[in-house]
Short mmCIF file of C-alpha atoms in Angstrom, two decimals:
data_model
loop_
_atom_site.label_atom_id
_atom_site.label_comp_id
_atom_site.label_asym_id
_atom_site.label_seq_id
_atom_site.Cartn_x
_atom_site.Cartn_y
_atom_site.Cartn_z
CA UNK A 29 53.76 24.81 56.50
CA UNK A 30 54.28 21.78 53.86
CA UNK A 31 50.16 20.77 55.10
CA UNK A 32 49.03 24.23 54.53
CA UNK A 33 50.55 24.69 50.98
CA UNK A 34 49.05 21.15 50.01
CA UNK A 35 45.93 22.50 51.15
CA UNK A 36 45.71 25.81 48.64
CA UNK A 37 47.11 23.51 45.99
CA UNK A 38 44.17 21.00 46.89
CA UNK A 39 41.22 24.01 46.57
CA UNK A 40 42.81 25.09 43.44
CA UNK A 41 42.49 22.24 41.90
CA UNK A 42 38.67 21.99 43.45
CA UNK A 43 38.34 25.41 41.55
CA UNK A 44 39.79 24.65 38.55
CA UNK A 45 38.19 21.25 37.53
CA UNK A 46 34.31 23.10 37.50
CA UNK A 47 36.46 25.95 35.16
CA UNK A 48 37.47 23.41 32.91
CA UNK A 49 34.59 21.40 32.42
CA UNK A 50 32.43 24.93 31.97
CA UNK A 51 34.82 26.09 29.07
CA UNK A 52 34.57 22.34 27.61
CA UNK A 53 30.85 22.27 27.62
CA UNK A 54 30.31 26.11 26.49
CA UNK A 55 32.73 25.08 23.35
CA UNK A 56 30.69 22.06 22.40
CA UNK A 57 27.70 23.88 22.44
CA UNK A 58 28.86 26.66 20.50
CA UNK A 59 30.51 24.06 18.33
CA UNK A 60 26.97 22.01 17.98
CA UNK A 61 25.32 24.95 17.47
CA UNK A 62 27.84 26.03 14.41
CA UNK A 63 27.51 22.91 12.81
CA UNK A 64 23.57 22.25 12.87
CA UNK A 65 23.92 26.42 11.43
CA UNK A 66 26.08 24.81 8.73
CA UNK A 67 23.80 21.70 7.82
CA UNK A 68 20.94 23.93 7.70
CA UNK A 69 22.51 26.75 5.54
CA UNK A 70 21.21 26.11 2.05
CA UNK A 71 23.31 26.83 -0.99
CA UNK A 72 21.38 28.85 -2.77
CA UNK A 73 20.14 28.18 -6.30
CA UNK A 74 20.44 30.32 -9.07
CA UNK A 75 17.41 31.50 -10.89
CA UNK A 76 18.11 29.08 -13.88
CA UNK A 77 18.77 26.30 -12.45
CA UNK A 78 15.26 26.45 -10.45
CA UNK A 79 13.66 26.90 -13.99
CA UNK A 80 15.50 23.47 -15.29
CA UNK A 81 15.07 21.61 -12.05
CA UNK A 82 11.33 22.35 -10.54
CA UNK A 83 9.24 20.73 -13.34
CA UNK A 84 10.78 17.63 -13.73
CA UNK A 85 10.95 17.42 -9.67
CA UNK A 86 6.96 18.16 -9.95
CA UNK A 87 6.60 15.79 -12.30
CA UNK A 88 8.20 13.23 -10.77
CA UNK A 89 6.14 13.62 -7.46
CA UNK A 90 3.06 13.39 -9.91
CA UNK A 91 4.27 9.72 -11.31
CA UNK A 92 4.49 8.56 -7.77
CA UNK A 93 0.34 8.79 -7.74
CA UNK A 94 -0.44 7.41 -10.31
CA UNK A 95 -0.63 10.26 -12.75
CA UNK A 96 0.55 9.45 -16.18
CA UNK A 97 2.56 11.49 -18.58
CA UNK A 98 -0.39 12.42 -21.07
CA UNK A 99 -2.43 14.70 -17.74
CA UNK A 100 0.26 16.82 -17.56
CA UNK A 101 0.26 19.90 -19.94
CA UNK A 102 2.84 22.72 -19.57
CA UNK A 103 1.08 25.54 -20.94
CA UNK A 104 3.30 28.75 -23.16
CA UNK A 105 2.89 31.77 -20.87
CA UNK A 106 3.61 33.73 -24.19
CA UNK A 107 0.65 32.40 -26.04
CA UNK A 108 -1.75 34.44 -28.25
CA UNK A 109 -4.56 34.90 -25.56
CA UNK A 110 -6.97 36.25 -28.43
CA UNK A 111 -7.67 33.14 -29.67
CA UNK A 112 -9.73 30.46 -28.56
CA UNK A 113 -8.47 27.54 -26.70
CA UNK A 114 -8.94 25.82 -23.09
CA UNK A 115 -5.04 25.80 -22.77
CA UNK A 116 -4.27 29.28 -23.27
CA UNK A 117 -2.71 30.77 -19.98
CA UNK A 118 -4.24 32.84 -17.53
CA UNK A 119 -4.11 36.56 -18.00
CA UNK A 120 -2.44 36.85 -14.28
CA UNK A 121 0.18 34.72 -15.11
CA UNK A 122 1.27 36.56 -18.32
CA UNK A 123 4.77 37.06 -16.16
CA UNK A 124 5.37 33.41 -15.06
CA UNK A 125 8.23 31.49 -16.24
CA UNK A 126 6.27 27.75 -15.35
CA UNK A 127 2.31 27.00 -15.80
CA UNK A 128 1.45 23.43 -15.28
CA UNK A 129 -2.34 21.89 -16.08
CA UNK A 130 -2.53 18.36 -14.75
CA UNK A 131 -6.02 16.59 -15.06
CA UNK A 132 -6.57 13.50 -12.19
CA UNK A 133 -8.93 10.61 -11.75
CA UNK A 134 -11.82 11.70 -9.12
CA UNK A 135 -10.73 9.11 -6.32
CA UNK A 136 -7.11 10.94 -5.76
CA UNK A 137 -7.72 13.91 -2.89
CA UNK A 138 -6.23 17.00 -4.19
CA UNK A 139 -5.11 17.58 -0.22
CA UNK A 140 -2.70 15.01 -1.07
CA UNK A 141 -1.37 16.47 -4.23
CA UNK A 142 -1.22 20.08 -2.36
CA UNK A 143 0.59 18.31 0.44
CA UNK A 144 3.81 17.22 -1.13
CA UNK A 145 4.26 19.36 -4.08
CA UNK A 146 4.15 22.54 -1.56
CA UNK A 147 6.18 20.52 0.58
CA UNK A 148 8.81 20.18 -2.30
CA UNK A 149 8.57 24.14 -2.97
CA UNK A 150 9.11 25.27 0.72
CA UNK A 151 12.20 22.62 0.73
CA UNK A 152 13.64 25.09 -1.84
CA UNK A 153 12.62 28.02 0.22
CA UNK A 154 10.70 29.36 -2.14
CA UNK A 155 7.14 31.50 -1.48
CA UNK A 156 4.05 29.52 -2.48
CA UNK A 157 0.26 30.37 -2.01
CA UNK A 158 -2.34 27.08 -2.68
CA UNK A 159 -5.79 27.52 -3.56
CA UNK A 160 -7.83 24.83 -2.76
CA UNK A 161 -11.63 25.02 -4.28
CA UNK A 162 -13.99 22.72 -3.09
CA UNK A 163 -16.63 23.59 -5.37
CA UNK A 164 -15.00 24.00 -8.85
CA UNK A 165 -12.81 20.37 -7.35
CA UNK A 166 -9.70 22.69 -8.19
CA UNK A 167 -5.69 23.24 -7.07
CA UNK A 168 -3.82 26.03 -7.95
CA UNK A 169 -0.49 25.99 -6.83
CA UNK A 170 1.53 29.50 -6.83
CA UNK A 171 5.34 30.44 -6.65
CA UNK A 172 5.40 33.88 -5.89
CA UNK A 173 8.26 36.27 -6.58
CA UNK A 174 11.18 36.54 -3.65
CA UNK A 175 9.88 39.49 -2.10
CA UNK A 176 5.97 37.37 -1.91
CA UNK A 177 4.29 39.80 -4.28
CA UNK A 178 0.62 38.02 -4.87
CA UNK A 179 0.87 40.35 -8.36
CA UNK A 180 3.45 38.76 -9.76
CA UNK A 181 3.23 34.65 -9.65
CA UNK A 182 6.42 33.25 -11.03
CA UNK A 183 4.99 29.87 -11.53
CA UNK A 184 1.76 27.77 -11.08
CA UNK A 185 0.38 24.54 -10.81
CA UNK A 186 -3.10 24.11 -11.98
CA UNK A 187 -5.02 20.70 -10.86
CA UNK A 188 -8.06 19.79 -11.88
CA UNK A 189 -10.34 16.90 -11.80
CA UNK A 190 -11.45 14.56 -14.96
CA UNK A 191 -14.24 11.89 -14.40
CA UNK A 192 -12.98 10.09 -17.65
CA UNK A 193 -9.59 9.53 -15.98
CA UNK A 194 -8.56 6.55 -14.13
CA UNK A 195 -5.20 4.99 -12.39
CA UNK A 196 -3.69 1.74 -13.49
CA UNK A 197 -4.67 0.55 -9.57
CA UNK A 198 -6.40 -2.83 -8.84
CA UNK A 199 -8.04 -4.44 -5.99
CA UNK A 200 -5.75 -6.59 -4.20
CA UNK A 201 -6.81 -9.44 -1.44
CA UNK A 202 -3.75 -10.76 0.80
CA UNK A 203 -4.52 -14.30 2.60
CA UNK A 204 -1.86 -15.52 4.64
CA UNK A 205 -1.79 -19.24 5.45
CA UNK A 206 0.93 -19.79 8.10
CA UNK A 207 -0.87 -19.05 10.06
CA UNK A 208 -0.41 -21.41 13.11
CA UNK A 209 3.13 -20.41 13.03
CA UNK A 210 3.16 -17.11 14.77
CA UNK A 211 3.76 -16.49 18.36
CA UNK A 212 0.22 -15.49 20.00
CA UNK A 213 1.93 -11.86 20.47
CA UNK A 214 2.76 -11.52 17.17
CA UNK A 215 -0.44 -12.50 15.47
CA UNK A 216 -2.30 -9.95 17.80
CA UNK A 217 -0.26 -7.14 16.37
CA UNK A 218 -0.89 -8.21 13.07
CA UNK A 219 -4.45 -8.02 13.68
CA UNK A 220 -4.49 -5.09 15.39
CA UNK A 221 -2.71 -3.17 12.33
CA UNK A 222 -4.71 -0.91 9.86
CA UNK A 223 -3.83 -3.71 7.29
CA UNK A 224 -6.70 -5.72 5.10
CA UNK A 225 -6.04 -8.87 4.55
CA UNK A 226 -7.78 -12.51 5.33
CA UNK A 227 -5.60 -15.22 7.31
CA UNK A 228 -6.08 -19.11 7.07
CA UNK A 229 -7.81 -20.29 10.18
CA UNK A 230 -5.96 -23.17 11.89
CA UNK A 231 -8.38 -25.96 12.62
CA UNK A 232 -6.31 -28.08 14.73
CA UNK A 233 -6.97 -28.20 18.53
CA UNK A 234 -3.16 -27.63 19.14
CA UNK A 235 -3.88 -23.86 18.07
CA UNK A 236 -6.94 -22.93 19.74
CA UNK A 237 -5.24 -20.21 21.11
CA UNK A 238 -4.31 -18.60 17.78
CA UNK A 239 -7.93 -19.63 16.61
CA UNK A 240 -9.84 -17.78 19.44
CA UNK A 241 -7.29 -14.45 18.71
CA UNK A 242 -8.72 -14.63 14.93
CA UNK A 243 -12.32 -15.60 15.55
CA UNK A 244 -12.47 -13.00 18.35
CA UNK A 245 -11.48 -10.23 15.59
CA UNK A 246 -13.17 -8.40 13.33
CA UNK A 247 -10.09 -9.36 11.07
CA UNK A 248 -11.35 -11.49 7.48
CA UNK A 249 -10.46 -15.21 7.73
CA UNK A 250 -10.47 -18.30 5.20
CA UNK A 251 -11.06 -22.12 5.80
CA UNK A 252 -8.71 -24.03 3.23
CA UNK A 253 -9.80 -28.02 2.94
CA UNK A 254 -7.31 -30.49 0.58
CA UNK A 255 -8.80 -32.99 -1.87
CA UNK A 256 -6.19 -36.17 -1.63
CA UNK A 257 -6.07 -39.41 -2.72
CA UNK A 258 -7.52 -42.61 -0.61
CA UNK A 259 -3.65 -43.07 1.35
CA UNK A 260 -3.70 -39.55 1.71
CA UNK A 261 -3.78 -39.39 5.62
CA UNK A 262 -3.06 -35.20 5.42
CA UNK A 263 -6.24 -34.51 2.95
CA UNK A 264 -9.15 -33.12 4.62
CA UNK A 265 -11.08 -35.18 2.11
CA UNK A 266 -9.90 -37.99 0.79
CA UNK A 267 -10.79 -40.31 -2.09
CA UNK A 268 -13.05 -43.22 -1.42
CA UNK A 269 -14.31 -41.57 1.87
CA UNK A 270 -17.99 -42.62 2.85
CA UNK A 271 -20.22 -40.38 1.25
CA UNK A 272 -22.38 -39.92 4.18
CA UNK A 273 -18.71 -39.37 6.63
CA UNK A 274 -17.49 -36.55 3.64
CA UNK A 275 -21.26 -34.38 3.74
CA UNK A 276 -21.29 -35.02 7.92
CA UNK A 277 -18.19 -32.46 7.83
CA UNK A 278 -19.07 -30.44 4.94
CA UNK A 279 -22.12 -29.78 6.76
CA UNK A 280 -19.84 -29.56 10.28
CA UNK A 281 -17.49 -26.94 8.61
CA UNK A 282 -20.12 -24.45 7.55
CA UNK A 283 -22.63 -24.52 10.73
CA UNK A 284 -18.95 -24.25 12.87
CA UNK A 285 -17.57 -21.07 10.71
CA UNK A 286 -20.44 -19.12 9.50
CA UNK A 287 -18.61 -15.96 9.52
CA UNK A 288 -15.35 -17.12 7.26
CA UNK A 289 -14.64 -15.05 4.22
CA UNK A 290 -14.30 -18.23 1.82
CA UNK A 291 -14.34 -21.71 1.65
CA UNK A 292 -11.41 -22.71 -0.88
CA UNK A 293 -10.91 -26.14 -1.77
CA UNK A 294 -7.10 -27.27 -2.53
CA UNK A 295 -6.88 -30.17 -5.46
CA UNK A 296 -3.01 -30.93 -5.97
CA UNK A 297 -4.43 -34.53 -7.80
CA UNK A 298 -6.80 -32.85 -9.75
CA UNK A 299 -9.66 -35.19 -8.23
CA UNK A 300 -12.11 -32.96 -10.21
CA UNK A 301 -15.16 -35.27 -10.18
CA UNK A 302 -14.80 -35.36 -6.52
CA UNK A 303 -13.91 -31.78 -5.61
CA UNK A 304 -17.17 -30.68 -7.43
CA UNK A 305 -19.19 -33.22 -5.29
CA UNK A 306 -17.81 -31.79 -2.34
CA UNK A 307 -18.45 -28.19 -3.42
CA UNK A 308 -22.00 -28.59 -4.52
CA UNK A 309 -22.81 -29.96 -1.12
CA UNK A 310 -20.89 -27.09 0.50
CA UNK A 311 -23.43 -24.39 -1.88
CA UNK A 312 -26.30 -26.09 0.17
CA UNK A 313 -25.25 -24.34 2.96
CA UNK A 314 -22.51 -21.04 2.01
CA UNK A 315 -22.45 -19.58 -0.93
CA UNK A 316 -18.34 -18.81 -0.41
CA UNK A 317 -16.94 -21.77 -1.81
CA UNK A 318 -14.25 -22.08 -4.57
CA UNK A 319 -11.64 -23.79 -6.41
CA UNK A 320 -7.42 -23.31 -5.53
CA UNK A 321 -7.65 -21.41 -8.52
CA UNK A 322 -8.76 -17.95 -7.40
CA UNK A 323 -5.27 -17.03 -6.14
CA UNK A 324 -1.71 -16.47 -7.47
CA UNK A 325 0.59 -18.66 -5.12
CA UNK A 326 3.42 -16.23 -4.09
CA UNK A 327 5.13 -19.52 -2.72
CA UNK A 328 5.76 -21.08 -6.08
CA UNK A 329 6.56 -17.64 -7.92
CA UNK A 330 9.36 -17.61 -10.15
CA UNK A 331 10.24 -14.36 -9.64
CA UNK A 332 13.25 -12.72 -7.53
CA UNK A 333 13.36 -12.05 -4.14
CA UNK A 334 11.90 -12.80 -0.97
CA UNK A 335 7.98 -13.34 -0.56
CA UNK A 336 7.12 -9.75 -0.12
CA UNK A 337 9.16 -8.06 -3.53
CA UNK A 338 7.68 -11.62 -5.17
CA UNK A 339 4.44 -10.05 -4.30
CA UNK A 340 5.06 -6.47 -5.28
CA UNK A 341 6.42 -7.65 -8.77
CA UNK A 342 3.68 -10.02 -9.50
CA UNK A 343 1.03 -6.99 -8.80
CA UNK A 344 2.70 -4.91 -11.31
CA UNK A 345 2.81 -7.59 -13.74
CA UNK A 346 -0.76 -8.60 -13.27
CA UNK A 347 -2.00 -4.79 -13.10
CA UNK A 348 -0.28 -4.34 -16.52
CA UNK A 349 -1.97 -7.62 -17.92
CA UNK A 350 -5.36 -5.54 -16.91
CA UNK A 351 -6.08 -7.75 -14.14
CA UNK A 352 -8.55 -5.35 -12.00
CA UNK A 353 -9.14 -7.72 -9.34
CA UNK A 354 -5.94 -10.03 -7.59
CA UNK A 355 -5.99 -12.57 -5.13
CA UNK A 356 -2.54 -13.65 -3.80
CA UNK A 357 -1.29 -16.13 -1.05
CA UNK A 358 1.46 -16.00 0.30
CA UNK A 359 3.75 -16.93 3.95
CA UNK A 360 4.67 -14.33 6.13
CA UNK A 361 7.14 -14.05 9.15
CA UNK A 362 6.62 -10.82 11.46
CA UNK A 363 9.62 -9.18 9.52
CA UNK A 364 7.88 -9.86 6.31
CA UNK A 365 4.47 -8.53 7.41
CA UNK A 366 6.36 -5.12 8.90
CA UNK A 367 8.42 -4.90 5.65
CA UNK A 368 4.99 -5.66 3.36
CA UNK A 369 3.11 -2.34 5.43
CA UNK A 370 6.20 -0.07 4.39
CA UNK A 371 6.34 -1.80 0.55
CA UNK A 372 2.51 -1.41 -0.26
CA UNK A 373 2.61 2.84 0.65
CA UNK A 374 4.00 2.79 -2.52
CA UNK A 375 1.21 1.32 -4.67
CA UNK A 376 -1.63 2.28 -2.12
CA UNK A 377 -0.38 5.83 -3.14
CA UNK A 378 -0.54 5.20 -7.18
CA UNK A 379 -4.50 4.17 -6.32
CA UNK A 380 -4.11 0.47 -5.53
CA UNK A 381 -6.32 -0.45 -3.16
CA UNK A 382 -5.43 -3.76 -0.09
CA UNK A 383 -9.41 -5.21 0.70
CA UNK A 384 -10.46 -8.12 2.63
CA UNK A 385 -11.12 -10.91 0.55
CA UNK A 386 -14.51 -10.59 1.27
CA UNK A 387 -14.77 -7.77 -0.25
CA UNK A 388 -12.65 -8.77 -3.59
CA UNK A 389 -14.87 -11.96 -3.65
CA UNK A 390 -17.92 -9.43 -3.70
CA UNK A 391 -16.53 -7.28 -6.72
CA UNK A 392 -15.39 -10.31 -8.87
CA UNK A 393 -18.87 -11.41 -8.66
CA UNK A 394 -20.61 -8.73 -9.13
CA UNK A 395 -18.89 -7.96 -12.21
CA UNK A 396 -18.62 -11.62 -13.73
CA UNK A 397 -22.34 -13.16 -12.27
CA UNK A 398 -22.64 -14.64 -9.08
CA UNK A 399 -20.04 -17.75 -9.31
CA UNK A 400 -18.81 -17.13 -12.88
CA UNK A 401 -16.12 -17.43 -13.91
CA UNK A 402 -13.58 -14.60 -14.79
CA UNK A 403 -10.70 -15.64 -17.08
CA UNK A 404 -7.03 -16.55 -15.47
CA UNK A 405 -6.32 -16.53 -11.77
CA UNK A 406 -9.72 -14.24 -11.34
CA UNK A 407 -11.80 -17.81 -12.19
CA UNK A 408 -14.25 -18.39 -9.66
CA UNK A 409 -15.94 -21.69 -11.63
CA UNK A 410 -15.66 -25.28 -10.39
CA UNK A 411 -17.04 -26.95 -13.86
CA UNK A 412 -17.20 -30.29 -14.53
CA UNK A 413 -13.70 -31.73 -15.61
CA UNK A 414 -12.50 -35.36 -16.45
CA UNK A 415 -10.54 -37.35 -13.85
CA UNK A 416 -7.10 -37.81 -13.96
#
């Protein structure tokens, strides 16, 4: 008797335990569901406080590309239309509470523009029509009424192109000269990514490996030589040298790397007499060859930071000095190359522009003479200077 009462007591438990664990699941789900209902329910905004809040939002999302305060025009829907002016509004938007002309620079895709400011509006749940017209190169931008009456545009956005416009932007060049310290791994993904920017080829034997990753790329990279004194052991070139030993590897160096984006010769002793010796010999067989004074050294920066924000601050700085064309280098771990991809979307988006430093070299002297110089960092001229 005792067996068969443990036994019902035995399936009831069996029974229960799936009962249980069914109600427990069915109440987190319901529970789950309630609370995803909950972050997803919008509080709605009144009327007025859309009116305050949307143009200084759009406006904002305009700074981020670049566009500066004097394109934008908000336009008086109650204007006198019967007299003459390019900014008087639109007939059809006689009702509108909002219309916004904003003029842009030519090299800024209005798909981008349409992208996030209709992005912003539909965040707000609000009903929006874009007009996109390839042939006049204009945006329009429309906030309808709540019920999505095409008669009756609450708002509009009107973009339009201006050749006489331009971003604050510059040409940048990145060369990165630790190299040889990256794992073989990790230098392939570098490579690999959409990134421009030139790398210091290691010329010792003990990285051939790195070497053959960079010269087997299509990625740009530099040859940097150091001037030193006669007891310098570390200088490529050093004082005193046998003139026929020094032009043996100048001429060695250039028939080896044909393909590298620059020759750039360092000159901590200022051995000027010397280093131009060595370069004229170099323009008998490359073109590419120029003084440690091309570049901003992100290594000796003053500024704050580690080497990536030292090289987002001294862009800005530069760019508002009206320095069109910057060459930086700088030393990189991984971390600092993965965190440098995510820091320059910022400034690639306000129309700065990350080339190859063959193509920077290219610019600077096309618009300063082949070899001239350009004034500050931009310098591309060896001259003749007294000996220190």
């Amino acid at each position: 008797m005792i067996k068969i009462k443990n036994k019902y007591k035995l399936l009831a438990v069996i029974i229960i335990i799936p009962v249980i664990a069914g109600l427990f699941i069915l109440n987190s789900i319901i529970g789950g569901n309630a609370e995803e209902n909950n972050e997803n329910r919008q509080i709605p905004l009144t009327s007025a406080a859309l009116k305050q809040m949307i143009p200084a939002q759009i406006d904002s999302i305009l700074y981020t590309f670049g566009i500066e305060k004097e394109w934008i025009k908000n336009i008086d829907p109650g204007a006198d239309t019967t007299k003459k002016s390019k900014d008087k509004p639109d007939p059809r938007y006689e009702k509108a509470w909002l219309i916004k002309k904003v003029e842009i620079p030519t090299d800024l895709p209005l798909s981008n523009l349409n992208y996030e400011i209709t992005n912003y509006l539909n965040t707000l749940k609000l009903n929006t029509m874009a007009f996109e017209d390839p042939r006049s190169t204009e945006l329009n931008i429309e906030v309808l009424n709540a019920e999505g009456d095409t008669n009756s545009v609450e708002a509009v956005i009107n973009v339009k192109y201006n050749d006489s416009l331009s971003r604050e932007g510059s040409e940048i060049a990145l060369i990165l000269t630790n190299t040889e310290q990256y794992k073989p791994a990790d230098l392939k993904s570098m490579i690999e990514s959409p990134e421009n920017f030139s790398m210091v080829l290691p010329i010792d034997y003990k990285y051939s490996d790195l070497q053959s990753l960079i010269l087997e790329s299509d990625n740009d990279y530099t040859l940097f030589y150091t001037i030193g004194q006669e007891d310098d052991f570390s200088a490529d070139f050093r004082d005193k040298m046998p003139e026929k030993e020094w032009q043996s590897k100048v001429k060695s160096i250039s028939v080896a790397f044909p393909k590298a984006a620059a020759v750039v010769l360092i000159n901590p002793e200022k051995l000027y007499k010397y280093e131009k010796a060595i370069r004229e010999h170099f323009l008998e067989y490359r073109p590419n060859v120029y003084r440690d004074t091309i570049f901003t050294d992100i290594r000796t920066s003053d500024l704050s930071g580690g080497p990536v924000d030292k090289l987002y601050g001294s862009i800005l700085n530069n760019s508002k000095a009206g320095k069109k064309y910057q060459i930086y280098v700088a030393e990189f771990t991984p971390a600092d190359f993965e965190y440098y991809t995510q820091k320059i979307y910022e400034l690639k988006k306000k129309g700065y522009k990350f080339v190859s430093l063959s193509r920077i070299l290219k610019h600077i002297s096309k618009v300063n003479g082949e070899n001239k110089s350009a004034s500050g960092n931009d310098s591309l001229k060896t001259g003749e200077q007294k000996d220190k």
